[in-house]
Structures are given as structure tokens and as C-alpha cells.
mmCIF file of C-alpha atoms in Angstrom:
data_model
loop_
_atom_site.group_PDB
_atom_site.id
_atom_site.type_symbol
_atom_site.label_atom_id
_atom_site.label_comp_id
_atom_site.label_asym_id
_atom_site.label_seq_id
_atom_site.Cartn_x
_atom_site.Cartn_y
_atom_site.Cartn_z
ATOM 1 C CA MET A 121 23.447 -7.345 -13.281
ATOM 2 C CA SER A 122 20.440 -8.463 -11.148
ATOM 3 C CA ALA A 123 21.777 -6.452 -8.143
ATOM 4 C CA MET A 124 22.037 -3.456 -10.490
ATOM 5 C CA ARG A 125 18.397 -3.752 -11.474
ATOM 6 C CA LYS A 126 17.289 -3.706 -7.853
ATOM 7 C CA ALA A 127 19.610 -0.823 -7.062
ATOM 8 C CA LEU A 128 18.133 1.252 -9.865
ATOM 9 C CA ARG A 129 14.621 0.612 -8.563
ATOM 10 C CA LEU A 130 15.692 1.516 -5.047
ATOM 11 C CA ARG A 131 17.237 4.726 -6.446
ATOM 12 C CA ARG A 132 13.930 5.699 -7.970
ATOM 13 C CA LEU A 133 12.268 5.615 -4.535
ATOM 14 C CA SER A 134 14.203 8.729 -3.570
ATOM 15 C CA ARG A 135 13.715 11.539 -6.066
ATOM 16 C CA PRO A 136 16.809 13.539 -4.975
ATOM 17 C CA HIS A 137 18.732 10.184 -4.724
ATOM 18 C CA ASP A 138 19.779 10.990 -1.195
ATOM 19 C CA ASP A 139 18.504 7.674 0.331
ATOM 20 C CA ARG A 140 15.701 9.509 2.134
ATOM 21 C CA TYR A 141 12.041 8.834 1.484
ATOM 22 C CA LEU A 142 8.727 10.487 1.703
ATOM 23 C CA PHE A 143 6.049 7.961 0.878
ATOM 24 C CA VAL A 144 2.301 8.689 0.717
ATOM 25 C CA PRO A 145 0.294 5.536 1.328
ATOM 26 C CA LEU A 146 -3.199 5.725 -0.283
ATOM 27 C CA ASP A 147 -4.155 2.077 0.326
ATOM 28 C CA HIS A 148 -6.701 3.038 2.984
ATOM 29 C CA SER A 149 -9.615 2.487 0.592
ATOM 30 C CA VAL A 150 -9.394 -1.245 1.271
ATOM 31 C CA SER A 151 -9.066 -1.025 5.024
ATOM 32 C CA ASP A 152 -11.372 1.855 5.836
ATOM 33 C CA GLY A 153 -13.224 3.040 2.746
ATOM 34 C CA PRO A 154 -12.823 5.592 -0.076
ATOM 35 C CA VAL A 155 -9.973 8.060 0.305
ATOM 36 C CA VAL A 156 -11.511 10.763 -1.896
ATOM 37 C CA PRO A 157 -14.389 10.808 -4.395
ATOM 38 C CA ARG A 158 -13.399 9.428 -7.770
ATOM 39 C CA ASP A 159 -13.485 12.867 -9.479
ATOM 40 C CA ARG A 160 -10.800 14.056 -7.028
ATOM 41 C CA TRP A 161 -8.525 11.072 -7.236
ATOM 42 C CA ASN A 162 -6.099 12.242 -9.901
ATOM 43 C CA GLU A 163 -6.278 15.724 -8.425
ATOM 44 C CA LEU A 164 -4.996 14.204 -5.112
ATOM 45 C CA ILE A 165 -2.250 12.248 -6.931
ATOM 46 C CA ARG A 166 -1.226 15.445 -8.747
ATOM 47 C CA ALA A 167 -1.016 17.389 -5.512
ATOM 48 C CA VAL A 168 1.055 14.677 -3.814
ATOM 49 C CA VAL A 169 3.459 14.483 -6.780
ATOM 50 C CA GLN A 170 3.852 18.176 -7.264
ATOM 51 C CA GLY A 171 4.353 18.550 -3.498
ATOM 52 C CA GLY A 172 7.481 16.367 -3.848
ATOM 53 C CA ALA A 173 6.498 12.920 -2.534
ATOM 54 C CA ASP A 174 9.012 10.236 -3.507
ATOM 55 C CA ALA A 175 6.425 7.539 -3.961
ATOM 56 C CA VAL A 176 2.744 6.716 -3.603
ATOM 57 C CA ILE A 177 1.527 3.372 -2.239
ATOM 58 C CA VAL A 178 -1.664 1.936 -3.679
ATOM 59 C CA HIS A 179 -3.383 -1.401 -4.286
ATOM 60 C CA LYS A 180 -3.068 -3.047 -7.659
ATOM 61 C CA GLY A 181 -6.568 -2.181 -8.914
ATOM 62 C CA ARG A 182 -6.132 1.437 -7.969
ATOM 63 C CA VAL A 183 -3.018 1.665 -10.085
ATOM 64 C CA ARG A 184 -5.233 1.380 -13.177
ATOM 65 C CA THR A 185 -7.075 4.589 -12.207
ATOM 66 C CA ILE A 186 -3.930 6.725 -12.051
ATOM 67 C CA ASP A 187 -3.110 8.852 -15.098
ATOM 68 C CA PRO A 188 0.508 7.803 -15.837
ATOM 69 C CA LEU A 189 1.326 11.365 -16.870
ATOM 70 C CA VAL A 190 0.404 12.636 -13.435
ATOM 71 C CA LEU A 191 2.927 10.415 -11.692
ATOM 72 C CA GLY A 192 5.837 12.008 -13.438
ATOM 73 C CA GLY A 193 9.031 11.379 -11.436
ATOM 74 C CA CYS A 194 7.169 9.996 -8.441
ATOM 75 C CA ALA A 195 7.732 6.245 -7.878
ATOM 76 C CA LEU A 196 4.925 3.686 -7.630
ATOM 77 C CA ILE A 197 4.741 1.109 -4.834
ATOM 78 C CA VAL A 198 2.047 -1.567 -4.992
ATOM 79 C CA HIS A 199 0.746 -2.774 -1.690
ATOM 80 C CA LEU A 200 0.245 -6.569 -1.564
ATOM 81 C CA SER A 201 -1.470 -6.891 1.817
ATOM 82 C CA ALA A 202 -5.085 -6.312 2.710
ATOM 83 C CA GLY A 203 -7.537 -6.403 5.653
ATOM 84 C CA THR A 204 -10.614 -4.407 6.454
ATOM 85 C CA ALA A 205 -12.019 -2.725 9.515
ATOM 86 C CA HIS A 206 -14.964 -5.154 9.322
ATOM 87 C CA MET A 207 -12.902 -8.367 9.890
ATOM 88 C CA ALA A 208 -13.271 -10.301 13.134
ATOM 89 C CA ASP A 209 -9.591 -9.577 13.665
ATOM 90 C CA ALA A 210 -8.703 -6.066 12.526
ATOM 91 C CA ASN A 211 -4.976 -6.895 12.878
ATOM 92 C CA ALA A 212 -5.141 -9.711 10.388
ATOM 93 C CA LYS A 213 -3.551 -9.227 6.907
ATOM 94 C CA VAL A 214 -3.664 -11.434 3.830
ATOM 95 C CA ILE A 215 -1.713 -11.351 0.576
ATOM 96 C CA VAL A 216 -3.833 -10.210 -2.315
ATOM 97 C CA GLY A 217 -1.333 -9.652 -5.067
ATOM 98 C CA GLU A 218 1.983 -10.988 -6.476
ATOM 99 C CA VAL A 219 5.299 -9.330 -7.201
ATOM 100 C CA ASP A 220 5.204 -10.123 -10.911
ATOM 101 C CA GLU A 221 1.703 -8.712 -11.157
ATOM 102 C CA ALA A 222 2.982 -5.441 -9.559
ATOM 103 C CA LEU A 223 5.832 -5.334 -12.079
ATOM 104 C CA ARG A 224 3.380 -5.668 -15.010
ATOM 105 C CA LEU A 225 1.553 -2.604 -13.590
ATOM 106 C CA GLY A 226 4.774 -0.613 -13.591
ATOM 107 C CA ALA A 227 5.616 -0.796 -9.886
ATOM 108 C CA ASP A 228 9.099 0.334 -8.716
ATOM 109 C CA ALA A 229 8.601 -1.590 -5.450
ATOM 110 C CA VAL A 230 6.074 -3.554 -3.440
ATOM 111 C CA SER A 231 5.047 -3.334 0.203
ATOM 112 C CA VAL A 232 3.484 -5.748 2.753
ATOM 113 C CA HIS A 233 2.048 -5.175 6.194
ATOM 114 C CA VAL A 234 2.912 -7.348 9.188
ATOM 115 C CA ASN A 235 1.464 -6.958 12.762
ATOM 116 C CA ILE A 236 3.778 -8.545 15.257
ATOM 117 C CA GLY A 237 1.827 -9.767 18.259
ATOM 118 C CA SER A 238 -1.446 -10.358 16.373
ATOM 119 C CA ASP A 239 -3.311 -13.610 16.523
ATOM 120 C CA THR A 240 -2.309 -14.228 12.857
ATOM 121 C CA GLU A 241 1.370 -13.300 13.236
ATOM 122 C CA ALA A 242 2.540 -16.723 12.010
ATOM 123 C CA ARG A 243 0.567 -16.407 8.840
ATOM 124 C CA GLN A 244 1.764 -12.887 8.211
ATOM 125 C CA LEU A 245 5.427 -13.832 8.751
ATOM 126 C CA THR A 246 4.993 -16.788 6.332
ATOM 127 C CA ASP A 247 3.531 -14.403 3.737
ATOM 128 C CA LEU A 248 6.366 -11.925 4.301
ATOM 129 C CA GLY A 249 8.944 -14.687 3.674
ATOM 130 C CA ARG A 250 7.162 -15.694 0.458
ATOM 131 C CA VAL A 251 6.937 -12.167 -0.879
ATOM 132 C CA ALA A 252 10.572 -11.469 0.059
ATOM 133 C CA ALA A 253 11.636 -14.575 -1.936
ATOM 134 C CA ALA A 254 9.678 -13.403 -4.978
ATOM 135 C CA CYS A 255 11.191 -9.893 -4.671
ATOM 136 C CA ASP A 256 14.637 -11.450 -4.636
ATOM 137 C CA SER A 257 13.782 -13.417 -7.762
ATOM 138 C CA TRP A 258 12.499 -10.362 -9.568
ATOM 139 C CA ASN A 259 14.989 -7.859 -8.093
ATOM 140 C CA VAL A 260 12.215 -5.688 -6.662
ATOM 141 C CA PRO A 261 12.612 -3.575 -3.523
ATOM 142 C CA LEU A 262 10.437 -4.643 -0.600
ATOM 143 C CA VAL A 263 8.956 -2.116 1.842
ATOM 144 C CA VAL A 264 7.576 -3.742 5.004
ATOM 145 C CA MET A 265 5.076 -1.910 7.200
ATOM 146 C CA ALA A 266 5.869 -3.550 10.508
ATOM 147 C CA TYR A 267 3.963 -2.756 13.678
ATOM 148 C CA ALA A 268 3.544 -4.168 17.182
ATOM 149 C CA ARG A 269 -0.233 -4.747 17.251
ATOM 150 C CA GLY A 270 -2.332 -7.325 18.986
ATOM 151 C CA PRO A 271 -3.561 -8.784 22.290
ATOM 152 C CA ARG A 272 -0.039 -9.487 23.575
ATOM 153 C CA VAL A 273 1.256 -5.953 22.899
ATOM 154 C CA GLY A 274 1.310 -3.635 25.933
ATOM 155 C CA ASP A 275 2.905 -0.528 24.481
ATOM 156 C CA PRO A 276 3.078 -0.428 20.635
ATOM 157 C CA ARG A 277 5.649 2.434 20.860
ATOM 158 C CA ASP A 278 8.003 0.735 23.275
ATOM 159 C CA PRO A 279 11.522 1.254 21.879
ATOM 160 C CA ALA A 280 12.766 -2.252 22.671
ATOM 161 C CA LEU A 281 9.742 -3.788 21.075
ATOM 162 C CA LEU A 282 10.050 -1.525 17.991
ATOM 163 C CA ALA A 283 13.699 -2.490 17.667
ATOM 164 C CA HIS A 284 12.598 -6.157 17.598
ATOM 165 C CA VAL A 285 9.879 -5.448 15.022
ATOM 166 C CA VAL A 286 12.125 -3.592 12.581
ATOM 167 C CA ASN A 287 14.781 -6.252 12.801
ATOM 168 C CA ILE A 288 12.277 -8.952 12.078
ATOM 169 C CA ALA A 289 11.462 -7.113 8.814
ATOM 170 C CA ALA A 290 15.168 -6.745 8.030
ATOM 171 C CA ASP A 291 15.943 -10.387 8.773
ATOM 172 C CA LEU A 292 13.064 -11.644 6.595
ATOM 173 C CA GLY A 293 14.132 -9.647 3.486
ATOM 174 C CA ALA A 294 12.835 -6.045 3.714
ATOM 175 C CA ASP A 295 14.819 -3.287 1.998
ATOM 176 C CA ILE A 296 13.015 -0.519 3.929
ATOM 177 C CA VAL A 297 10.888 -0.860 7.077
ATOM 178 C CA LYS A 298 8.083 1.497 8.245
ATOM 179 C CA THR A 299 7.000 1.546 11.827
ATOM 180 C CA ASN A 300 5.775 3.882 14.586
ATOM 181 C CA LEU A 301 7.837 6.573 16.241
ATOM 182 C CA ALA A 302 9.040 5.363 19.643
ATOM 183 C CA HIS A 303 7.934 6.871 22.924
ATOM 184 C CA PRO A 304 9.876 8.669 24.214
ATOM 185 C CA ALA A 305 10.580 9.951 20.736
ATOM 186 C CA GLU A 306 14.338 10.391 21.271
ATOM 187 C CA ASP A 307 14.584 6.663 21.799
ATOM 188 C CA THR A 308 13.718 6.233 18.107
ATOM 189 C CA ALA A 309 17.467 6.796 17.639
ATOM 190 C CA ASP A 310 18.139 3.514 19.384
ATOM 191 C CA VAL A 311 15.630 1.688 17.172
ATOM 192 C CA VAL A 312 17.282 3.106 14.009
ATOM 193 C CA GLU A 313 20.754 2.206 15.279
ATOM 194 C CA SER A 314 19.695 -1.397 15.883
ATOM 195 C CA CYS A 315 18.513 -1.942 12.297
ATOM 196 C CA PRO A 316 20.630 -2.658 9.199
ATOM 197 C CA ILE A 317 18.085 -1.222 6.809
ATOM 198 C CA PRO A 318 16.519 2.232 6.495
ATOM 199 C CA VAL A 319 13.732 2.914 8.998
ATOM 200 C CA ILE A 320 10.914 5.286 8.160
ATOM 201 C CA VAL A 321 8.071 6.195 10.467
ATOM 202 C CA ALA A 322 4.325 6.575 10.063
ATOM 203 C CA GLY A 323 2.667 9.964 10.345
ATOM 204 C CA GLY A 324 0.762 8.992 13.408
ATOM 205 C CA PRO A 325 -2.780 10.127 14.361
ATOM 206 C CA ALA A 326 -3.797 13.734 14.172
ATOM 207 C CA SER A 327 -3.151 15.418 17.477
ATOM 208 C CA ALA A 328 -2.055 18.681 19.065
ATOM 209 C CA HIS A 329 1.518 18.443 17.748
ATOM 210 C CA SER A 330 2.151 19.429 14.140
ATOM 211 C CA LEU A 331 3.051 16.980 11.453
ATOM 212 C CA ALA A 332 6.080 19.088 10.569
ATOM 213 C CA GLY A 333 7.219 18.791 14.140
ATOM 214 C CA HIS A 334 6.686 15.077 14.032
ATOM 215 C CA ALA A 335 8.780 14.919 10.857
ATOM 216 C CA ARG A 336 11.602 16.912 12.339
ATOM 217 C CA VAL A 337 11.761 14.647 15.421
ATOM 218 C CA ALA A 338 11.883 11.541 13.215
ATOM 219 C CA MET A 339 14.633 12.884 11.015
ATOM 220 C CA ALA A 340 16.686 14.185 13.899
ATOM 221 C CA ALA A 341 16.428 10.701 15.443
ATOM 222 C CA GLY A 342 18.118 9.271 12.308
ATOM 223 C CA CYS A 343 15.125 7.949 10.458
ATOM 224 C CA ALA A 344 15.369 7.720 6.657
ATOM 225 C CA GLY A 345 12.046 9.316 6.114
ATOM 226 C CA LEU A 346 8.311 9.131 6.598
ATOM 227 C CA ALA A 347 5.267 7.405 5.219
ATOM 228 C CA VAL A 348 2.198 9.728 5.707
ATOM 229 C CA GLY A 349 -1.113 8.932 4.195
ATOM 230 C CA ARG A 350 -4.228 9.841 6.192
ATOM 231 C CA ARG A 351 -2.957 13.160 7.379
ATOM 232 C CA VAL A 352 -2.146 14.071 3.752
ATOM 233 C CA PHE A 353 -5.323 12.994 2.016
ATOM 234 C CA THR A 354 -7.572 14.438 4.727
ATOM 235 C CA SER A 355 -5.747 17.783 4.563
ATOM 236 C CA PRO A 356 -7.645 20.657 2.879
ATOM 237 C CA ALA A 357 -4.268 21.551 1.197
ATOM 238 C CA PRO A 358 -2.284 18.365 0.538
ATOM 239 C CA MET A 359 0.243 19.923 -1.879
ATOM 240 C CA PRO A 360 1.797 22.458 0.497
ATOM 241 C CA LEU A 361 1.728 19.910 3.300
ATOM 242 C CA VAL A 362 3.642 17.377 1.225
ATOM 243 C CA ALA A 363 6.046 20.084 0.089
ATOM 244 C CA GLU A 364 6.763 21.008 3.721
ATOM 245 C CA LEU A 365 7.369 17.387 4.644
ATOM 246 C CA ALA A 366 9.583 16.827 1.645
ATOM 247 C CA SER A 367 11.672 19.776 2.582
ATOM 248 C CA ILE A 368 12.191 18.364 6.040
ATOM 249 C CA VAL A 369 12.891 14.809 4.903
ATOM 250 C CA HIS A 370 15.440 15.873 2.274
ATOM 251 C CA ALA A 371 17.141 18.633 4.251
ATOM 252 C CA PRO A 372 20.338 18.113 6.187
ATOM 253 C CA THR A 373 19.462 17.350 9.825
ATOM 254 C CA ASP A 374 21.168 18.375 13.053
ATOM 255 C CA ALA A 375 20.944 15.547 15.568
ATOM 256 C CA SER A 376 21.513 18.009 18.360
ATOM 257 C CA LEU A 377 17.971 19.320 17.823
ATOM 258 C CA ILE A 378 16.446 16.037 18.993
ATOM 259 C CA HIS A 379 15.934 16.994 22.602
ATOM 260 C CA ALA A 380 14.281 20.313 21.896
ATOM 261 C CA LEU A 381 12.067 18.757 19.195
ATOM 262 C CA THR A 382 11.049 15.901 21.435
ATOM 263 C CA ALA A 383 9.227 18.407 23.619
ATOM 264 C CA LEU A 384 7.225 19.507 20.612
ATOM 265 C CA GLU A 385 6.436 15.875 19.650
ATOM 266 C CA ASN A 386 5.171 14.988 23.148
ATOM 267 C CA ARG A 387 3.290 18.229 23.780
#
């Protein structure tokens, strides 16, 4: 019965129930500052939901500012990690919430952030293990945002390093892991193949290549979806952008497109 409860929550993280995911993280207000003015907050949530996002990711206090009617069929993930751009170590993350607290707020899942290679890696791994144990007790899905970041990291998009990072998340209890797209992008397929749980990729920084192209590359490489925050909430038209991404994430993919699409990604 407990496994069934977790399976039901995992099912809610994919609106079409196809085990693919488009998450929109909006937790940046802790790390970097306000996402949008308060009078535009529920407008942004509405645009993301109507665009077809599978879940939004926010901190616990921000949940209380969301109109429950606006969420509709979109899942809620409560982020339990925090760190600000003003810290002495910008790669440090601390746990600021609990799994049972997230459940009381109506969460379908929780997420934590871990930076492998950071000076506080040991603390972050300890925190991940503790949260994973609580998720197991409460039958709550765990999304881990796992990156290679810190003074000992040469190339944060190195495929071998990313494969290590996503498998750390899997081994310590994650149900879904988010990381960067590898470079070269086609090697993301090797990262995905190495990992026993679904791998989703971040939207990446704004650049010359399109976000839609980035999404197609990721899906063609076998990723289970995307988690795109900043490039959504800074968009002048978030709803059609999310709709385009949702159509890519939940569409059948042709792996043979990967080589052609890689040229677009790296342009």
C-alpha cells in the first residue's frame, strides 16, 4: 500500500502520465531575488499551468501565496534546499524545510539541491541522505537537482562527471534527477543510459540557441524531460513558451535526430 501511495504521487508529476516531465522551478527568489512583482505572481503561475507544465517548484513559504484554484492539474514540488548569491560560498546549500511540512502544504513531491565538488559536498550529501530517508518514510517522491560545481570541477558538463553525479543522486534515494546537458550534447545519451532513474536537464543560460532546440536535443538524447525556470519567468510570453516546451517533452521522439539537433544546440 505504501508503494502505491508513492506511485500515485509520481504519476501526478506527469500530467499525460507518460513518465515525461516539464518542471518549472520558481525557487530563485531565495537564491537571487524576486522572480516577479507580487501582483504578477499568480498571473505567472496561471501562465505556466495553462501552458502545460507538469509541476512548479517553489519554497514552502511561497506555496502559501499560490491560489490553489490556479494550480489545477499541475503538481506542486516543494524545494527544501536554500542558499543565496550573497553567501561566502555560493555553492553551499542548507536544508530549510522538512518532508512532512511539505506534505501539510499539499506537495506532491519535494526537491533538494546538491553540488558535487563544492566545499560543502559532505554536508549536502548528508542532508540528501536524511531527506531521502524521510521521503521513504512518507512515501514522497524526491527530485534531486545534482550538479558538478565547485573549485575541484574543471568542466561541469563533462559527460563522465555528469554520469557520476546523476548516479550519486540515484544511489542516495532520488526518484528523478535534474542536471546539466552534457557537452558535447549527444553524449547526454551516455549519461542517461548510465542512470537507473529518469534524468531531466536544466534549461541552461540564455544564448544564441533556442530553448526549443535545447529541449529537442535533450529529448532526442533520451532525457525524461526538462526543468526550466529562469528562461520561463523572464520571458515576455511565458505561456506559449511553456506550451512549446510541453509539446516537445510529451511528443514521441526520434533518436535519429540527435546528430542534426546537436549542431543547433552548439551553434
